[in-house]
PDB file of C-alpha atoms in Angstrom:
ATOM      1  CA  ASP A   1     -28.440   0.801 -75.356  1.00  0.00           C
ATOM      2  CA  ILE A   2     -24.690   0.275 -74.975  1.00  0.00           C
ATOM      3  CA  GLN A   3     -23.300  -1.845 -77.738  1.00  0.00           C
ATOM      4  CA  MET A   4     -20.634  -4.425 -76.804  1.00  0.00           C
ATOM      5  CA  THR A   5     -18.529  -5.493 -79.741  1.00  0.00           C
ATOM      6  CA  GLN A   6     -16.295  -8.527 -79.483  1.00  0.00           C
ATOM      7  CA  SER A   7     -13.384  -9.418 -81.722  1.00  0.00           C
ATOM      8  CA  PRO A   8     -12.679 -11.704 -83.314  1.00  0.00           C
ATOM      9  CA  SER A   9     -16.010 -13.429 -83.888  1.00  0.00           C
ATOM     10  CA  SER A  10     -14.131 -16.718 -83.996  1.00  0.00           C
ATOM     11  CA  LEU A  11     -10.604 -17.979 -83.727  1.00  0.00           C
ATOM     12  CA  SER A  12      -8.834 -21.283 -84.222  1.00  0.00           C
ATOM     13  CA  ALA A  13      -6.192 -22.448 -81.800  1.00  0.00           C
ATOM     14  CA  SER A  14      -4.461 -25.558 -80.518  1.00  0.00           C
ATOM     15  CA  VAL A  15      -4.188 -26.991 -77.039  1.00  0.00           C
ATOM     16  CA  GLY A  16      -1.454 -25.119 -75.187  1.00  0.00           C
ATOM     17  CA  ASP A  17      -1.869 -21.896 -77.179  1.00  0.00           C
ATOM     18  CA  SER A  18      -2.562 -18.567 -75.566  1.00  0.00           C
ATOM     19  CA  VAL A  19      -5.439 -16.464 -76.925  1.00  0.00           C
ATOM     20  CA  THR A  20      -6.890 -13.015 -76.270  1.00  0.00           C
ATOM     21  CA  ILE A  21     -10.416 -11.838 -76.936  1.00  0.00           C
ATOM     22  CA  THR A  22     -11.346  -8.184 -77.024  1.00  0.00           C
ATOM     23  CA  CYS A  23     -14.598  -6.469 -76.077  1.00  0.00           C
ATOM     24  CA  ARG A  24     -15.252  -2.816 -76.868  1.00  0.00           C
ATOM     25  CA  ALA A  25     -18.127  -0.807 -75.385  1.00  0.00           C
ATOM     26  CA  SER A  26     -19.858   1.986 -77.319  1.00  0.00           C
ATOM     27  CA  GLN A  27     -19.474   4.239 -74.269  1.00  0.00           C
ATOM     28  CA  SER A  28     -17.669   4.043 -70.942  1.00  0.00           C
ATOM     29  CA  VAL A  29     -18.761   1.247 -68.679  1.00  0.00           C
ATOM     30  CA  THR A  30     -15.984   1.938 -66.112  1.00  0.00           C
ATOM     31  CA  LYS A  31     -14.960  -1.497 -64.768  1.00  0.00           C
ATOM     32  CA  TYR A  32     -18.352  -3.246 -65.059  1.00  0.00           C
ATOM     33  CA  VAL A  33     -17.596  -5.846 -67.695  1.00  0.00           C
ATOM     34  CA  HIS A  34     -17.861  -9.539 -67.026  1.00  0.00           C
ATOM     35  CA  TRP A  35     -16.886 -12.594 -69.080  1.00  0.00           C
ATOM     36  CA  TYR A  36     -18.773 -15.846 -69.473  1.00  0.00           C
ATOM     37  CA  GLN A  37     -17.946 -19.168 -71.120  1.00  0.00           C
ATOM     38  CA  GLN A  38     -20.648 -21.195 -72.862  1.00  0.00           C
ATOM     39  CA  ARG A  39     -20.218 -24.724 -73.998  1.00  0.00           C
ATOM     40  CA  PRO A  40     -22.706 -26.250 -76.443  1.00  0.00           C
ATOM     41  CA  GLY A  41     -25.973 -27.156 -74.789  1.00  0.00           C
ATOM     42  CA  GLN A  42     -25.050 -25.477 -71.539  1.00  0.00           C
ATOM     43  CA  ALA A  43     -25.814 -22.172 -69.836  1.00  0.00           C
ATOM     44  CA  PRO A  44     -23.183 -19.420 -69.749  1.00  0.00           C
ATOM     45  CA  LYS A  45     -20.732 -19.780 -66.843  1.00  0.00           C
ATOM     46  CA  LEU A  46     -19.232 -16.753 -65.139  1.00  0.00           C
ATOM     47  CA  LEU A  47     -15.433 -16.602 -65.507  1.00  0.00           C
ATOM     48  CA  ILE A  48     -14.325 -13.021 -64.773  1.00  0.00           C
ATOM     49  CA  TYR A  49     -16.283 -10.204 -63.050  1.00  0.00           C
ATOM     50  CA  ALA A  50     -15.581  -6.488 -62.797  1.00  0.00           C
ATOM     51  CA  ALA A  51     -13.085  -6.639 -65.626  1.00  0.00           C
ATOM     52  CA  SER A  52     -10.329  -8.538 -63.834  1.00  0.00           C
ATOM     53  CA  SER A  53     -11.582 -10.554 -60.838  1.00  0.00           C
ATOM     54  CA  VAL A  54     -11.561 -14.272 -61.343  1.00  0.00           C
ATOM     55  CA  GLN A  55     -14.703 -16.071 -60.164  1.00  0.00           C
ATOM     56  CA  ARG A  56     -14.161 -18.649 -57.464  1.00  0.00           C
ATOM     57  CA  GLY A  57     -13.341 -22.066 -58.968  1.00  0.00           C
ATOM     58  CA  VAL A  58     -12.162 -20.728 -62.329  1.00  0.00           C
ATOM     59  CA  PRO A  59      -8.630 -21.850 -63.307  1.00  0.00           C
ATOM     60  CA  PRO A  60      -5.934 -19.167 -63.158  1.00  0.00           C
ATOM     61  CA  ARG A  61      -5.198 -19.568 -66.879  1.00  0.00           C
ATOM     62  CA  PHE A  62      -8.164 -17.216 -67.361  1.00  0.00           C
ATOM     63  CA  SER A  63      -7.500 -13.520 -66.823  1.00  0.00           C
ATOM     64  CA  GLY A  64      -9.270 -10.291 -67.658  1.00  0.00           C
ATOM     65  CA  GLY A  65      -8.247  -6.664 -68.004  1.00  0.00           C
ATOM     66  CA  GLY A  66      -9.262  -3.279 -69.222  1.00  0.00           C
ATOM     67  CA  SER A  67     -11.475  -0.382 -68.238  1.00  0.00           C
ATOM     68  CA  ASP A  68     -13.655   2.341 -69.696  1.00  0.00           C
ATOM     69  CA  THR A  69     -14.429   1.032 -73.235  1.00  0.00           C
ATOM     70  CA  HIS A  70     -11.743  -1.574 -73.906  1.00  0.00           C
ATOM     71  CA  PHE A  71     -11.590  -4.973 -72.221  1.00  0.00           C
ATOM     72  CA  THR A  72      -9.737  -8.239 -72.808  1.00  0.00           C
ATOM     73  CA  LEU A  73     -10.084 -11.890 -71.815  1.00  0.00           C
ATOM     74  CA  ALA A  74      -6.942 -13.941 -72.016  1.00  0.00           C
ATOM     75  CA  ILE A  75      -6.548 -17.694 -71.824  1.00  0.00           C
ATOM     76  CA  THR A  76      -2.981 -18.821 -71.214  1.00  0.00           C
ATOM     77  CA  GLY A  77      -2.370 -22.426 -72.234  1.00  0.00           C
ATOM     78  CA  LEU A  78      -5.660 -23.570 -73.772  1.00  0.00           C
ATOM     79  CA  GLN A  79      -7.059 -26.832 -72.414  1.00  0.00           C
ATOM     80  CA  PRO A  80      -9.458 -29.117 -74.350  1.00  0.00           C
ATOM     81  CA  GLU A  81     -12.386 -27.996 -72.188  1.00  0.00           C
ATOM     82  CA  ASP A  82     -11.721 -24.303 -73.116  1.00  0.00           C
ATOM     83  CA  PHE A  83     -12.976 -24.706 -76.684  1.00  0.00           C
ATOM     84  CA  ALA A  84     -16.281 -22.866 -76.293  1.00  0.00           C
ATOM     85  CA  THR A  85     -17.916 -19.543 -76.992  1.00  0.00           C
ATOM     86  CA  TYR A  86     -17.085 -16.521 -74.769  1.00  0.00           C
ATOM     87  CA  TYR A  87     -19.275 -13.551 -74.121  1.00  0.00           C
ATOM     88  CA  CYS A  88     -18.669 -10.176 -72.454  1.00  0.00           C
ATOM     89  CA  GLN A  89     -21.459  -8.287 -70.650  1.00  0.00           C
ATOM     90  CA  GLN A  90     -21.666  -4.743 -69.310  1.00  0.00           C
ATOM     91  CA  THR A  91     -23.647  -3.981 -66.157  1.00  0.00           C
ATOM     92  CA  HIS A  92     -22.840  -0.316 -65.774  1.00  0.00           C
ATOM     93  CA  ILE A  93     -25.898   1.089 -67.543  1.00  0.00           C
ATOM     94  CA  PRO A  94     -29.253  -0.671 -67.996  1.00  0.00           C
ATOM     95  CA  PRO A  95     -30.214  -2.543 -70.083  1.00  0.00           C
ATOM     96  CA  ARG A  96     -27.234  -4.734 -69.287  1.00  0.00           C
ATOM     97  CA  THR A  97     -26.095  -5.828 -72.709  1.00  0.00           C
ATOM     98  CA  PHE A  98     -23.945  -8.714 -73.976  1.00  0.00           C
ATOM     99  CA  GLY A  99     -21.413  -8.988 -76.733  1.00  0.00           C
ATOM    100  CA  GLN A 100     -22.210 -11.201 -79.726  1.00  0.00           C
ATOM    101  CA  GLY A 101     -19.721 -13.897 -78.676  1.00  0.00           C
ATOM    102  CA  THR A 102     -16.328 -15.240 -79.727  1.00  0.00           C
ATOM    103  CA  LYS A 103     -16.096 -18.879 -80.632  1.00  0.00           C
ATOM    104  CA  VAL A 104     -12.780 -20.558 -79.852  1.00  0.00           C
ATOM    105  CA  GLU A 105     -12.383 -23.555 -82.113  1.00  0.00           C
ATOM    106  CA  VAL A 106      -9.853 -26.327 -82.504  1.00  0.00           C
ATOM    107  CA  LYS A 107      -7.307 -25.646 -85.227  1.00  0.00           C
TER     108      LYS A 107
ATOM    109  CA  GLN B   1     -25.264 -25.724 -53.961  1.00  0.00           C
ATOM    110  CA  LEU B   2     -27.745 -23.306 -55.517  1.00  0.00           C
ATOM    111  CA  GLN B   3     -29.662 -24.692 -58.473  1.00  0.00           C
ATOM    112  CA  LEU B   4     -32.172 -23.053 -60.815  1.00  0.00           C
ATOM    113  CA  HIS B   5     -34.519 -24.966 -63.060  1.00  0.00           C
ATOM    114  CA  GLU B   6     -36.813 -23.614 -65.803  1.00  0.00           C
ATOM    115  CA  SER B   7     -40.048 -25.224 -66.658  1.00  0.00           C
ATOM    116  CA  GLY B   8     -42.901 -24.536 -69.041  1.00  0.00           C
ATOM    117  CA  PRO B   9     -44.280 -25.330 -72.506  1.00  0.00           C
ATOM    118  CA  GLY B  10     -41.804 -25.916 -75.295  1.00  0.00           C
ATOM    119  CA  VAL B  11     -44.167 -24.583 -77.948  1.00  0.00           C
ATOM    120  CA  VAL B  12     -46.339 -21.499 -77.903  1.00  0.00           C
ATOM    121  CA  LYS B  13     -48.631 -20.345 -80.664  1.00  0.00           C
ATOM    122  CA  PRO B  14     -48.165 -16.904 -82.277  1.00  0.00           C
ATOM    123  CA  SER B  15     -50.072 -14.109 -80.538  1.00  0.00           C
ATOM    124  CA  GLU B  16     -50.393 -16.189 -77.337  1.00  0.00           C
ATOM    125  CA  THR B  17     -48.596 -15.750 -74.009  1.00  0.00           C
ATOM    126  CA  LEU B  18     -45.371 -17.524 -73.128  1.00  0.00           C
ATOM    127  CA  SER B  19     -45.236 -18.593 -69.471  1.00  0.00           C
ATOM    128  CA  LEU B  20     -42.180 -20.000 -67.739  1.00  0.00           C
ATOM    129  CA  THR B  21     -41.311 -20.721 -64.111  1.00  0.00           C
ATOM    130  CA  CYS B  22     -37.944 -20.897 -62.431  1.00  0.00           C
ATOM    131  CA  THR B  23     -37.640 -23.098 -59.343  1.00  0.00           C
ATOM    132  CA  VAL B  24     -34.754 -22.267 -57.010  1.00  0.00           C
ATOM    133  CA  SER B  25     -33.306 -24.938 -54.776  1.00  0.00           C
ATOM    134  CA  GLY B  26     -30.345 -24.987 -52.376  1.00  0.00           C
ATOM    135  CA  GLY B  27     -30.999 -21.437 -51.236  1.00  0.00           C
ATOM    136  CA  SER B  28     -33.774 -19.044 -50.377  1.00  0.00           C
ATOM    137  CA  ILE B  29     -35.195 -16.631 -52.915  1.00  0.00           C
ATOM    138  CA  ARG B  30     -35.973 -14.267 -50.014  1.00  0.00           C
ATOM    139  CA  ARG B  31     -32.311 -13.396 -49.392  1.00  0.00           C
ATOM    140  CA  SER B  32     -32.191  -9.599 -49.608  1.00  0.00           C
ATOM    141  CA  GLU B  33     -28.841  -9.455 -51.341  1.00  0.00           C
ATOM    142  CA  TYR B  34     -29.952 -11.373 -54.459  1.00  0.00           C
ATOM    143  CA  PHE B  35     -31.937 -10.526 -57.577  1.00  0.00           C
ATOM    144  CA  TRP B  36     -33.489 -13.012 -59.971  1.00  0.00           C
ATOM    145  CA  GLY B  37     -33.825 -12.664 -63.679  1.00  0.00           C
ATOM    146  CA  TRP B  38     -34.553 -14.014 -67.141  1.00  0.00           C
ATOM    147  CA  ILE B  39     -32.192 -13.942 -70.085  1.00  0.00           C
ATOM    148  CA  ARG B  40     -32.911 -15.439 -73.537  1.00  0.00           C
ATOM    149  CA  GLN B  41     -30.644 -16.527 -76.360  1.00  0.00           C
ATOM    150  CA  SER B  42     -31.413 -16.848 -80.029  1.00  0.00           C
ATOM    151  CA  PRO B  43     -29.213 -16.952 -83.141  1.00  0.00           C
ATOM    152  CA  GLY B  44     -30.569 -13.633 -84.346  1.00  0.00           C
ATOM    153  CA  ARG B  45     -30.504 -11.646 -81.074  1.00  0.00           C
ATOM    154  CA  GLY B  46     -27.734 -13.348 -79.140  1.00  0.00           C
ATOM    155  CA  LEU B  47     -28.002 -13.094 -75.363  1.00  0.00           C
ATOM    156  CA  GLU B  48     -30.726 -10.673 -74.321  1.00  0.00           C
ATOM    157  CA  TRP B  49     -31.670  -9.627 -70.786  1.00  0.00           C
ATOM    158  CA  ILE B  50     -35.458  -9.758 -70.330  1.00  0.00           C
ATOM    159  CA  GLY B  51     -36.066  -8.633 -66.789  1.00  0.00           C
ATOM    160  CA  THR B  52     -35.107  -8.810 -63.144  1.00  0.00           C
ATOM    161  CA  ILE B  53     -37.181  -9.231 -59.967  1.00  0.00           C
ATOM    162  CA  PHE B  54     -36.547  -8.975 -56.256  1.00  0.00           C
ATOM    163  CA  TYR B  55     -38.205 -11.266 -53.717  1.00  0.00           C
ATOM    164  CA  ASN B  56     -40.675  -8.531 -52.721  1.00  0.00           C
ATOM    165  CA  GLY B  57     -41.927  -8.261 -56.304  1.00  0.00           C
ATOM    166  CA  SER B  58     -40.055  -5.161 -57.372  1.00  0.00           C
ATOM    167  CA  SER B  59     -39.036  -5.583 -61.015  1.00  0.00           C
ATOM    168  CA  THR B  60     -37.279  -3.987 -63.937  1.00  0.00           C
ATOM    169  CA  TYR B  61     -37.620  -4.860 -67.594  1.00  0.00           C
ATOM    170  CA  ASN B  62     -35.716  -4.463 -70.847  1.00  0.00           C
ATOM    171  CA  PRO B  63     -37.356  -1.436 -72.533  1.00  0.00           C
ATOM    172  CA  SER B  64     -37.444  -3.363 -75.799  1.00  0.00           C
ATOM    173  CA  LEU B  65     -39.837  -5.884 -74.254  1.00  0.00           C
ATOM    174  CA  LYS B  66     -41.381  -3.846 -71.430  1.00  0.00           C
ATOM    175  CA  ASN B  67     -44.929  -3.664 -72.842  1.00  0.00           C
ATOM    176  CA  ARG B  68     -45.150  -7.441 -73.159  1.00  0.00           C
ATOM    177  CA  VAL B  69     -43.262  -8.743 -70.120  1.00  0.00           C
ATOM    178  CA  THR B  70     -44.414  -9.454 -66.600  1.00  0.00           C
ATOM    179  CA  LEU B  71     -42.306 -11.048 -63.898  1.00  0.00           C
ATOM    180  CA  SER B  72     -43.714 -12.377 -60.669  1.00  0.00           C
ATOM    181  CA  VAL B  73     -42.345 -14.120 -57.620  1.00  0.00           C
ATOM    182  CA  ALA B  74     -43.800 -16.810 -55.307  1.00  0.00           C
ATOM    183  CA  ALA B  75     -41.357 -16.677 -52.425  1.00  0.00           C
ATOM    184  CA  SER B  76     -43.221 -19.242 -50.369  1.00  0.00           C
ATOM    185  CA  VAL B  77     -42.414 -21.935 -52.923  1.00  0.00           C
ATOM    186  CA  ASN B  78     -39.011 -20.442 -53.979  1.00  0.00           C
ATOM    187  CA  GLN B  79     -40.165 -19.699 -57.529  1.00  0.00           C
ATOM    188  CA  PHE B  80     -40.314 -16.785 -59.904  1.00  0.00           C
ATOM    189  CA  SER B  81     -42.073 -16.587 -63.266  1.00  0.00           C
ATOM    190  CA  LEU B  82     -42.030 -14.934 -66.639  1.00  0.00           C
ATOM    191  CA  ARG B  83     -44.941 -14.068 -68.852  1.00  0.00           C
ATOM    192  CA  LEU B  84     -44.340 -12.718 -72.355  1.00  0.00           C
ATOM    193  CA  SER B  85     -47.505 -11.754 -74.278  1.00  0.00           C
ATOM    194  CA  SER B  86     -48.287 -11.494 -77.976  1.00  0.00           C
ATOM    195  CA  VAL B  87     -45.389 -13.709 -79.007  1.00  0.00           C
ATOM    196  CA  THR B  88     -44.099 -13.972 -82.584  1.00  0.00           C
ATOM    197  CA  ALA B  89     -41.465 -16.141 -84.223  1.00  0.00           C
ATOM    198  CA  ALA B  90     -38.851 -13.639 -83.092  1.00  0.00           C
ATOM    199  CA  ASP B  91     -39.471 -14.765 -79.525  1.00  0.00           C
ATOM    200  CA  THR B  92     -38.263 -18.301 -80.309  1.00  0.00           C
ATOM    201  CA  ALA B  93     -35.239 -18.754 -78.085  1.00  0.00           C
ATOM    202  CA  ILE B  94     -33.619 -20.607 -75.200  1.00  0.00           C
ATOM    203  CA  TYR B  95     -34.847 -18.967 -72.017  1.00  0.00           C
ATOM    204  CA  PHE B  96     -32.557 -18.974 -68.975  1.00  0.00           C
ATOM    205  CA  CYS B  97     -33.324 -17.949 -65.428  1.00  0.00           C
ATOM    206  CA  ALA B  98     -30.419 -16.664 -63.366  1.00  0.00           C
ATOM    207  CA  ARG B  99     -29.290 -15.031 -60.096  1.00  0.00           C
ATOM    208  CA  ARG B 100     -27.156 -11.986 -59.411  1.00  0.00           C
ATOM    209  CA  LYS B 101     -26.194  -9.938 -56.412  1.00  0.00           C
ATOM    210  CA  GLU B 102     -26.770  -6.211 -56.075  1.00  0.00           C
ATOM    211  CA  SER B 103     -26.588  -3.686 -58.880  1.00  0.00           C
ATOM    212  CA  GLN B 104     -23.779  -3.971 -61.442  1.00  0.00           C
ATOM    213  CA  LYS B 105     -22.984  -7.581 -60.461  1.00  0.00           C
ATOM    214  CA  PRO B 106     -22.954 -10.358 -63.076  1.00  0.00           C
ATOM    215  CA  TRP B 107     -25.255 -13.365 -63.280  1.00  0.00           C
ATOM    216  CA  ASP B 108     -23.416 -15.920 -61.190  1.00  0.00           C
ATOM    217  CA  TYR B 109     -25.871 -18.840 -61.207  1.00  0.00           C
ATOM    218  CA  TRP B 110     -27.922 -19.951 -64.226  1.00  0.00           C
ATOM    219  CA  GLY B 111     -30.494 -22.562 -64.965  1.00  0.00           C
ATOM    220  CA  GLN B 112     -29.782 -25.002 -67.799  1.00  0.00           C
ATOM    221  CA  GLY B 113     -32.206 -23.148 -70.105  1.00  0.00           C
ATOM    222  CA  THR B 114     -35.373 -24.227 -71.861  1.00  0.00           C
ATOM    223  CA  LEU B 115     -36.136 -23.944 -75.572  1.00  0.00           C
ATOM    224  CA  VAL B 116     -39.374 -22.245 -76.414  1.00  0.00           C
ATOM    225  CA  ALA B 117     -40.527 -22.284 -79.999  1.00  0.00           C
ATOM    226  CA  VAL B 118     -43.267 -20.013 -81.285  1.00  0.00           C
ATOM    227  CA  SER B 119     -45.130 -21.985 -83.895  1.00  0.00           C
ATOM    228  CA  SER B 120     -48.666 -22.654 -85.010  1.00  0.00           C
TER     229      SER B 120
END
């Protein structure tokens, strides 16, 4: 199985800060990495698909990039509702695996 | 607006079979461009894909669970189901049903999830 490794596992930030989360794949997944946000008690919500495409309805402060084995999720100007856990997922090679998550906490 | 809703027992005894159903509303499960799946989440395993099914019953499973998992679909009532046999404590998790489009697409709609505990 392809291993998806996120870093950091957690980070502390303040409202208005900009943060970047990294996801590395154990082998090339071309552009097929997607990012989800999960708030406590809720299901994951799709934010970014195919590395850099923003899902309809997601605020433009969220952006994604990367290809091959290295991907990033950036949040520019954190809002209170953005404090959550973020997951990457690859869908290039089955089984379609997820990263272990990055928790964005209030500083 | 598409909605998915999981239902089933919240507790299953060890060695028994876990059974869950996902009811889809606001859209037809028969749409040929969509696939339907199950994902679970636990502190130890994180998010783990279980399996995916098409409206005609064609299915794929995570190899790590393949011998114990069966997915089925009841298109006439817009439902699909999961059966996981011979459960152990390691199968305790929140189980989500979800939808995606064709191959390599992400899960774009999710149910709210249901917690299943394996306990005697």
